[in-house]
Structure formats: C-alpha cells, structure tokens
Short mmCIF file of C-alpha atoms in Angstrom, two decimals:
data_model
loop_
_atom_site.label_atom_id
_atom_site.label_comp_id
_atom_site.label_asym_id
_atom_site.label_seq_id
_atom_site.Cartn_x
_atom_site.Cartn_y
_atom_site.Cartn_z
CA MET A 1 -23.40 -15.24 65.62
CA PHE A 2 -26.23 -12.89 64.79
CA TRP A 3 -23.83 -10.21 63.58
CA LEU A 4 -21.96 -12.72 61.42
CA LYS A 5 -25.16 -13.75 59.65
CA LEU A 6 -26.10 -10.11 59.21
CA TYR A 7 -22.69 -9.32 57.69
CA SER A 8 -22.95 -12.31 55.32
CA SER A 9 -26.39 -11.21 54.20
CA PHE A 10 -25.05 -7.72 53.54
CA LEU A 11 -22.22 -9.07 51.36
CA ILE A 12 -24.65 -11.19 49.36
CA LEU A 13 -26.91 -8.19 48.87
CA VAL A 14 -23.98 -6.08 47.64
CA CYS A 15 -22.89 -8.76 45.18
CA VAL A 16 -26.39 -9.22 43.81
CA SER A 17 -26.78 -5.47 43.49
CA SER A 18 -23.48 -5.20 41.58
CA VAL A 19 -24.43 -8.01 39.23
CA CYS A 20 -27.83 -6.45 38.57
CA HIS A 21 -26.16 -3.10 37.92
CA CYS A 22 -23.80 -4.72 35.42
CA PHE A 23 -26.67 -6.33 33.58
CA GLU A 24 -28.50 -3.02 33.53
CA ASN A 25 -25.55 -1.44 31.66
CA VAL A 26 -25.23 -4.27 29.13
CA MET A 27 -27.40 -4.24 26.04
CA LEU A 28 -27.70 -6.57 23.06
CA GLN A 29 -27.11 -5.17 19.61
CA THR A 30 -30.15 -4.85 17.39
CA SER A 31 -28.12 -3.58 14.44
CA VAL A 32 -24.64 -3.90 12.95
CA PRO A 33 -22.28 -1.39 11.28
CA VAL A 34 -21.34 -1.72 7.60
CA ILE A 35 -18.56 -0.25 5.46
CA MET A 36 -18.59 -0.85 1.73
CA TYR A 37 -16.32 0.62 -0.90
CA SER A 38 -15.10 0.16 -4.45
CA HIS A 39 -11.64 1.09 -5.70
CA ARG A 40 -13.15 2.17 -9.00
CA LEU A 41 -15.99 4.63 -9.29
CA SER A 42 -19.47 3.14 -8.87
CA PRO A 43 -21.66 6.04 -9.99
CA GLY A 44 -25.06 6.62 -8.46
CA LEU A 45 -24.39 5.19 -5.00
CA THR A 46 -23.54 8.42 -3.19
CA LYS A 47 -27.26 9.19 -3.08
CA TYR A 48 -27.53 6.82 -0.12
CA GLN A 49 -25.34 9.15 1.93
CA ASP A 50 -27.33 12.29 1.12
CA ALA A 51 -29.15 13.47 4.26
CA TYR A 52 -28.13 10.22 5.92
CA ASP A 53 -28.78 10.01 9.66
CA PRO A 54 -26.38 7.73 11.60
CA GLU A 55 -29.13 7.15 14.16
CA GLN A 56 -31.43 5.82 11.48
CA LYS A 57 -31.61 2.04 11.20
CA ILE A 58 -31.44 0.64 7.66
CA PRO A 59 -33.71 -2.39 7.15
CA LYS A 60 -32.05 -5.60 6.05
CA GLU A 61 -33.83 -5.78 2.70
CA SER A 62 -33.08 -2.15 1.90
CA PHE A 63 -29.43 -2.84 2.57
CA ARG A 64 -29.56 -5.89 0.31
CA TYR A 65 -30.74 -3.66 -2.52
CA ILE A 66 -27.81 -1.26 -1.94
CA CYS A 67 -25.33 -4.15 -1.99
CA GLU A 68 -26.75 -5.51 -5.23
CA GLU A 69 -26.58 -2.07 -6.83
CA LEU A 70 -22.89 -1.86 -5.91
CA ILE A 71 -22.19 -5.36 -7.19
CA ASP A 72 -24.06 -4.74 -10.46
CA LYS A 73 -21.30 -2.32 -11.52
CA CYS A 74 -18.99 -5.34 -12.00
CA ASN A 75 -16.01 -2.99 -12.00
CA SER A 76 -13.66 -5.06 -9.83
CA ASP A 77 -11.34 -8.03 -10.18
CA ALA A 78 -11.97 -9.17 -6.60
CA TYR A 79 -15.17 -8.98 -4.51
CA ILE A 80 -14.35 -9.32 -0.83
CA PHE A 81 -16.97 -10.01 1.84
CA ILE A 82 -15.71 -9.69 5.41
CA ASN A 83 -17.50 -10.96 8.50
CA GLN A 84 -16.18 -9.58 11.79
CA PRO A 85 -18.39 -11.08 14.54
CA GLY A 86 -18.97 -8.82 17.53
CA LEU A 87 -18.14 -5.61 15.67
CA ASN A 88 -20.01 -2.47 16.74
CA ARG A 89 -20.01 1.09 15.43
CA TRP A 90 -18.07 2.48 18.39
CA ASP A 91 -15.07 0.27 17.59
CA PHE A 92 -14.19 2.51 14.64
CA GLU A 93 -13.81 5.45 17.01
CA GLU A 94 -12.41 3.74 20.09
CA TYR A 95 -9.82 1.67 18.19
CA ARG A 96 -9.37 3.78 15.09
CA HIS A 97 -5.58 3.53 15.11
CA SER A 98 -5.97 -0.26 14.89
CA PHE A 99 -7.82 0.10 11.57
CA SER A 100 -4.87 1.91 9.96
CA HIS A 101 -4.58 -0.24 6.82
CA PHE A 102 -8.31 -0.56 6.30
CA GLU A 103 -8.65 3.19 6.68
CA LYS A 104 -6.08 3.78 3.92
CA TYR A 105 -7.94 1.49 1.54
CA ILE A 106 -11.19 3.35 2.18
CA ASN A 107 -9.50 6.70 1.74
CA GLY A 108 -8.03 5.57 -1.59
CA SER A 109 -11.33 4.29 -3.00
CA SER A 110 -13.47 6.18 -5.51
CA THR A 111 -16.80 5.11 -3.99
CA ALA A 112 -17.34 4.46 -0.27
CA LEU A 113 -20.47 4.12 1.88
CA LYS A 114 -20.95 3.62 5.61
CA PHE A 115 -23.97 2.71 7.66
CA GLU A 116 -23.78 2.78 11.44
CA GLN A 117 -26.97 0.78 11.90
CA VAL A 118 -28.19 -1.97 9.59
CA GLY A 119 -30.72 -4.60 10.58
CA LEU A 120 -29.13 -7.78 11.92
CA LEU A 121 -27.54 -9.88 9.19
CA ASP A 122 -26.87 -13.60 9.10
CA ASP A 123 -24.83 -16.18 7.25
CA GLU A 124 -27.55 -16.73 4.65
CA PHE A 125 -27.39 -13.05 3.77
CA PHE A 126 -23.71 -13.37 2.83
CA LYS A 127 -24.30 -16.60 0.92
CA ASP A 128 -27.01 -14.89 -1.12
CA LEU A 129 -24.68 -11.97 -1.91
CA LEU A 130 -21.89 -14.33 -2.98
CA SER A 131 -24.26 -16.20 -5.27
CA TYR A 132 -25.62 -12.94 -6.69
CA THR A 133 -22.10 -11.66 -7.38
CA SER A 134 -21.11 -14.89 -9.10
CA LYS A 135 -24.05 -14.67 -11.49
CA ALA A 136 -24.11 -10.91 -12.06
CA CYS A 137 -20.38 -10.53 -12.75
CA ASN A 138 -19.66 -14.03 -14.08
CA VAL A 139 -17.21 -14.91 -11.32
CA ARG A 140 -16.62 -18.63 -11.14
CA GLU A 141 -14.14 -19.05 -8.28
CA ILE A 142 -15.02 -18.40 -4.62
CA ILE A 143 -12.29 -18.38 -1.96
CA THR A 144 -13.25 -18.86 1.70
CA LEU A 145 -10.74 -17.84 4.37
CA GLU A 146 -10.51 -18.03 8.14
CA GLY A 147 -9.18 -14.70 9.34
CA ASN A 148 -6.85 -16.21 11.95
CA ASN A 149 -4.73 -18.16 9.45
CA THR A 150 -2.41 -16.03 7.34
CA ASP A 151 -1.07 -19.03 5.40
CA GLU A 152 -4.47 -20.13 4.16
CA PHE A 153 -4.64 -17.64 1.30
CA GLN A 154 -2.90 -18.91 -1.84
CA PRO A 155 -1.74 -16.05 -4.11
CA TYR A 156 -2.68 -16.22 -7.77
CA ILE A 157 -1.37 -14.39 -10.83
CA ASP A 158 -4.08 -14.83 -13.45
CA THR A 159 -6.56 -12.09 -14.31
CA ASP A 160 -9.76 -14.03 -13.60
CA SER A 161 -12.08 -12.36 -11.10
CA ARG A 162 -12.45 -13.87 -7.64
CA ILE A 163 -14.94 -13.76 -4.80
CA VAL A 164 -13.22 -13.83 -1.41
CA ARG A 165 -15.06 -14.40 1.86
CA ILE A 166 -13.18 -13.79 5.11
CA ASP A 167 -14.63 -14.91 8.46
CA PHE A 168 -12.70 -13.52 11.42
CA PRO A 169 -12.99 -14.96 14.96
CA ARG A 170 -15.37 -13.21 17.31
CA LEU A 171 -13.97 -10.10 18.99
CA SER A 172 -13.20 -10.28 22.69
CA SER A 173 -15.15 -8.13 25.14
CA GLU A 174 -11.96 -7.22 27.01
CA VAL A 175 -10.61 -3.86 25.92
CA ASP A 176 -6.94 -4.80 25.56
CA LEU A 177 -7.62 -8.07 23.76
CA ARG A 178 -10.20 -6.44 21.51
CA GLU A 179 -7.73 -3.77 20.42
CA GLU A 180 -5.04 -6.36 19.73
CA GLU A 181 -7.44 -8.56 17.74
CA ILE A 182 -8.66 -5.68 15.58
CA GLN A 183 -5.07 -4.71 14.81
CA HIS A 184 -4.22 -8.30 13.91
CA PHE A 185 -7.24 -8.65 11.64
CA ASP A 186 -6.38 -5.33 10.00
CA SER A 187 -2.90 -6.62 9.18
CA TYR A 188 -4.37 -9.86 7.85
CA LEU A 189 -6.69 -7.96 5.53
CA ARG A 190 -3.74 -5.96 4.22
CA THR A 191 -1.83 -9.20 3.58
CA VAL A 192 -4.70 -10.58 1.49
CA LEU A 193 -5.34 -7.38 -0.48
CA ALA A 194 -1.62 -6.93 -1.16
CA GLN A 195 -1.43 -10.37 -2.80
CA ILE A 196 -4.37 -9.85 -5.13
CA PRO A 197 -2.85 -9.09 -8.58
CA SER A 198 -5.12 -6.10 -9.18
CA PRO A 199 -5.93 -2.94 -7.23
CA TYR A 200 -9.52 -3.05 -8.44
CA HIS A 201 -11.55 -4.59 -5.63
CA THR A 202 -14.89 -4.14 -3.89
CA VAL A 203 -15.24 -4.71 -0.14
CA ILE A 204 -18.26 -5.19 2.14
CA TYR A 205 -17.25 -5.25 5.81
CA THR A 206 -19.76 -6.00 8.58
CA SER A 207 -20.73 -8.41 11.36
CA LEU A 208 -23.06 -11.37 10.91
CA GLU A 209 -23.53 -11.76 14.66
CA SER A 210 -24.89 -9.38 17.25
CA SER A 211 -23.02 -8.74 20.48
CA GLU A 212 -23.43 -7.10 23.85
CA PHE A 213 -22.24 -3.58 24.48
CA ASP A 214 -22.13 -1.05 27.28
CA ALA A 215 -25.30 1.05 27.34
CA ASP A 216 -23.22 4.12 28.21
CA LEU A 217 -21.92 4.06 24.63
CA LEU A 218 -25.33 5.19 23.41
CA LYS A 219 -24.46 8.68 24.63
CA ASN A 220 -22.01 8.84 21.72
CA PRO A 221 -23.44 8.62 18.18
CA GLY A 222 -20.42 6.57 17.13
CA GLU A 223 -20.03 7.82 13.57
CA ILE A 224 -17.69 5.79 11.38
CA PHE A 225 -14.61 7.65 10.07
CA GLN A 226 -16.57 10.87 9.72
CA ASP A 227 -13.68 12.85 8.20
CA ILE A 228 -13.02 10.27 5.47
CA PHE A 229 -16.62 9.76 4.38
CA ALA A 230 -17.15 13.52 4.29
CA THR A 231 -14.93 13.49 1.18
CA LYS A 232 -16.88 10.66 -0.50
CA THR A 233 -20.06 12.56 -1.26
CA GLN A 234 -19.45 13.02 -4.99
CA ASP A 235 -19.04 10.65 -7.92
CA ILE A 236 -15.40 11.29 -8.73
CA GLU A 237 -12.98 8.72 -10.12
CA ILE A 238 -9.78 9.25 -8.16
CA ASN A 239 -7.99 6.19 -9.55
CA ASP A 240 -8.20 7.00 -13.26
CA ARG A 241 -4.63 7.58 -14.38
CA LEU A 242 -5.76 8.99 -17.71
CA ARG A 243 -7.61 11.74 -15.91
CA GLN A 244 -4.69 12.82 -13.79
CA ASP A 245 -2.05 15.29 -14.89
CA PRO A 246 1.11 13.82 -16.42
CA ILE A 247 3.73 12.76 -13.93
CA PHE A 248 6.39 15.43 -13.47
CA ARG A 249 9.84 14.31 -14.55
CA ASN A 250 13.13 16.15 -14.29
CA SER A 251 14.68 17.31 -17.55
CA PRO A 252 17.47 14.99 -18.72
CA ASN A 253 20.91 16.10 -17.60
CA PRO A 254 23.43 13.38 -18.53
CA ARG A 255 26.92 13.56 -17.13
CA PHE A 256 28.43 12.81 -20.57
CA SER A 257 26.89 14.73 -23.46
CA GLY A 258 28.68 12.78 -26.22
CA MET A 259 31.55 13.48 -28.56
CA ALA A 260 31.87 16.97 -30.03
CA ASN A 261 31.44 17.32 -33.79
CA GLN A 262 34.19 19.96 -34.11
CA TYR A 263 37.53 19.00 -35.63
CA ILE A 264 40.26 19.12 -33.02
CA SER A 265 43.61 20.57 -34.16
CA VAL A 266 46.77 21.67 -32.40
CA PHE A 267 46.37 25.00 -34.15
CA ASP A 268 43.03 25.64 -32.49
CA SER A 269 43.56 28.63 -30.21
CA HIS A 270 41.12 27.41 -27.56
CA PHE A 271 42.76 24.00 -27.46
CA VAL A 272 46.27 25.52 -27.31
CA LYS A 273 45.21 27.86 -24.51
CA GLU A 274 43.72 25.10 -22.37
CA ASN A 275 46.64 22.71 -22.95
CA TYR A 276 49.55 25.14 -23.29
CA ASN A 277 51.65 23.65 -20.50
CA LEU A 278 51.11 20.13 -21.76
CA LEU A 279 52.02 21.07 -25.35
CA LYS A 280 55.08 22.94 -24.09
CA LEU A 281 56.18 19.89 -22.16
CA ILE A 282 55.63 17.61 -25.15
CA GLY A 283 57.57 19.96 -27.49
CA THR A 284 60.47 20.35 -25.10
CA THR A 285 60.65 16.62 -24.51
CA PHE A 286 60.58 15.90 -28.23
CA PHE A 287 63.29 18.49 -28.98
CA CYS A 288 65.53 17.12 -26.27
CA PHE A 289 64.96 13.61 -27.52
CA VAL A 290 66.00 14.60 -31.09
CA ILE A 291 69.17 16.35 -29.85
CA TYR A 292 70.03 13.35 -27.73
CA GLN A 293 69.62 11.00 -30.67
CA VAL A 294 71.81 13.18 -32.92
CA PHE A 295 74.63 13.28 -30.37
CA ALA A 296 74.27 9.58 -29.78
CA LEU A 297 74.53 8.96 -33.49
CA PHE A 298 77.85 10.75 -33.82
CA ARG A 299 79.23 9.43 -30.59
CA ASP A 300 78.66 5.81 -31.39
CA ALA A 301 79.76 5.97 -35.08
CA PRO A 302 82.86 3.70 -35.79
CA VAL A 303 86.10 5.60 -36.55
CA GLU A 304 88.13 4.27 -39.47
CA LYS A 305 91.84 3.98 -38.73
CA ARG A 306 94.04 4.77 -41.74
CA THR A 307 97.17 2.65 -42.00
CA GLU A 308 100.17 4.07 -43.93
CA PRO A 309 101.72 1.70 -46.42
CA ALA A 310 104.98 0.23 -45.24
CA LYS A 311 108.00 1.96 -46.56
CA LYS A 312 109.78 -0.09 -48.95
CA LYS A 313 113.19 -0.87 -47.80
CA LEU A 314 115.70 0.46 -50.16
CA SER A 315 117.94 -2.03 -51.46
CA GLN A 316 121.46 -1.49 -50.26
CA GLU A 317 122.57 -2.97 -53.32
#
C-alpha cells in the first residue's frame, strides 16, 4: 500500500512538472505584426523602412500616424482593413506557402510596408481608421465581412470607392488546423479582391487580438517576407502602364494578301508557264469538241432524195 501511494504521488508530481514546463514555454503577445500596401505608388512612405529594426516595437500612436499618411494619398478605389485574430510574425515564415495569393498582391504593389512588432491594437483602432478614411477620401459606403462566409460579399460594378473590413475567425493553436485556416483565409481574400472592379486598392492586414505563442520562437527574428520587402525600398510606380515600354506585337502576316493589281492575260508568259498543262488540256478539249460538232453536223444533215419524173407513156396510137 505504501508503494502504491508513493507511485501515485510520483505520477502527480510528473504531471504537475509537465504542466508547469508547458506554461513556462508559453508567452502572451505584447505586439502584433502588420502588413500594409498600396497598388499605386504612395510616395514618401518608404522612409519608415529605412534602418528599420524588426526587433523594434512600434508604438500604437506612431503606427496610427503611418496609417493616416498612407490613407491621405487617396489613390485607391477600395480600402481594405483585415483583422486576423491570433496572427503572429512567425506565421509568415512557418506557413508562407499558405499566403500564396496575398504574397502575389504584395509583390505586385508599388508601395508596401511591414512591421513585425506594433503595439497591441483593438477594435476601436480599426473603427477610427475606417472613419478617417471615409472623411479623408470621401468614401461613403463601408462593407463589413465575416471571413468565413464566401457568399457574404456582393460584387458591384460601379466606380464609387468602397471601404471593406474583413474580420476572420481566430486562428487555431494546432499546427495543422492553423495552416489550413490560413490557406482558406488567403483564398477568401483573393475571392474578394478579384471581384472588386478596380486593381487600385490599399490593404492593412493585422491582428486586433493578442495570442499565446511558444517562447522558443523568440530565437528566430521572424522577419516578414524579407525577400519581397527588400525590393520595396524605393518610390517606384510599377503599375503605371504609360511608363512601361510598348507591348511587343508580332508584325502582321495575313494568310491572304488580297487581289493582285496586275492584269491577268493568257499571253502572260508567267501565267502560261505555271498553267501550261491546264491550258493545253483546255485547248485540246476545245479542238476536239469543235471537230466533233462539225462531224455531227454533216452526219445528221437530212439527205434530199431526187425523184425522176415518170416517163410519159407513148401513145400506141
């Protein structure tokens, strides 16, 4: 009995130790990652990436000023604010292949900024940005979407600017589910952006809720798409079609070049040479036909039969 109690106490001690160890490795986020980009050039914003340190935490109010400076350009037809609860900076490295569509949009933008650590944001922060955008850029319609319902977005065809807010469900802490959810949300974002009748959009993508993460991740700086943002350090408009070289087109080579202006005659030597056999056949056929008709004419002509007058009988008288 004594040994049974001792064994039970040992098991309890091991379980408590394991739980304590797990809690030691779990930390609560004190910052959130942010990606913001504009399809058109927003000059003057690349300065925030000069000498930027991913380990440096950007205060909430400083980030608000950066957002307002981006919005003040009013160079988009859609302003999209995306809340992905539970997002952390290591997700962009661990599950990069699941951000395939979002990555392409960033790569195709003229201005793009990323911040690995921004002071915790909340719902009021987004509401303030939406209101600021509406007033600064004279956008009257605001569309609010739940990121788990693909049928909620109603496509439109007019040219009026829109503000779109997308709130995705909170990411799972399980690795497999988290990867699947990120991939699903990435496809949903592509569906929405593909139905906006203009390529000119501005996106701010972040998390309005903090989450727990494994403390071992701190060993990795967790930089966001380092190779892509390395090419976004200059103010260059990459979506200005007037700036680009003319599109290369093949020289016209129609199968039928039209009727020739030269007068065609049977006495033309080139024509006779190319069609000698045909002309010979036509001539022979025509000659034979004429001969046949001549013979037929004489053969079928009616022959007059001459009748001799009856000899008068001599009178025996």
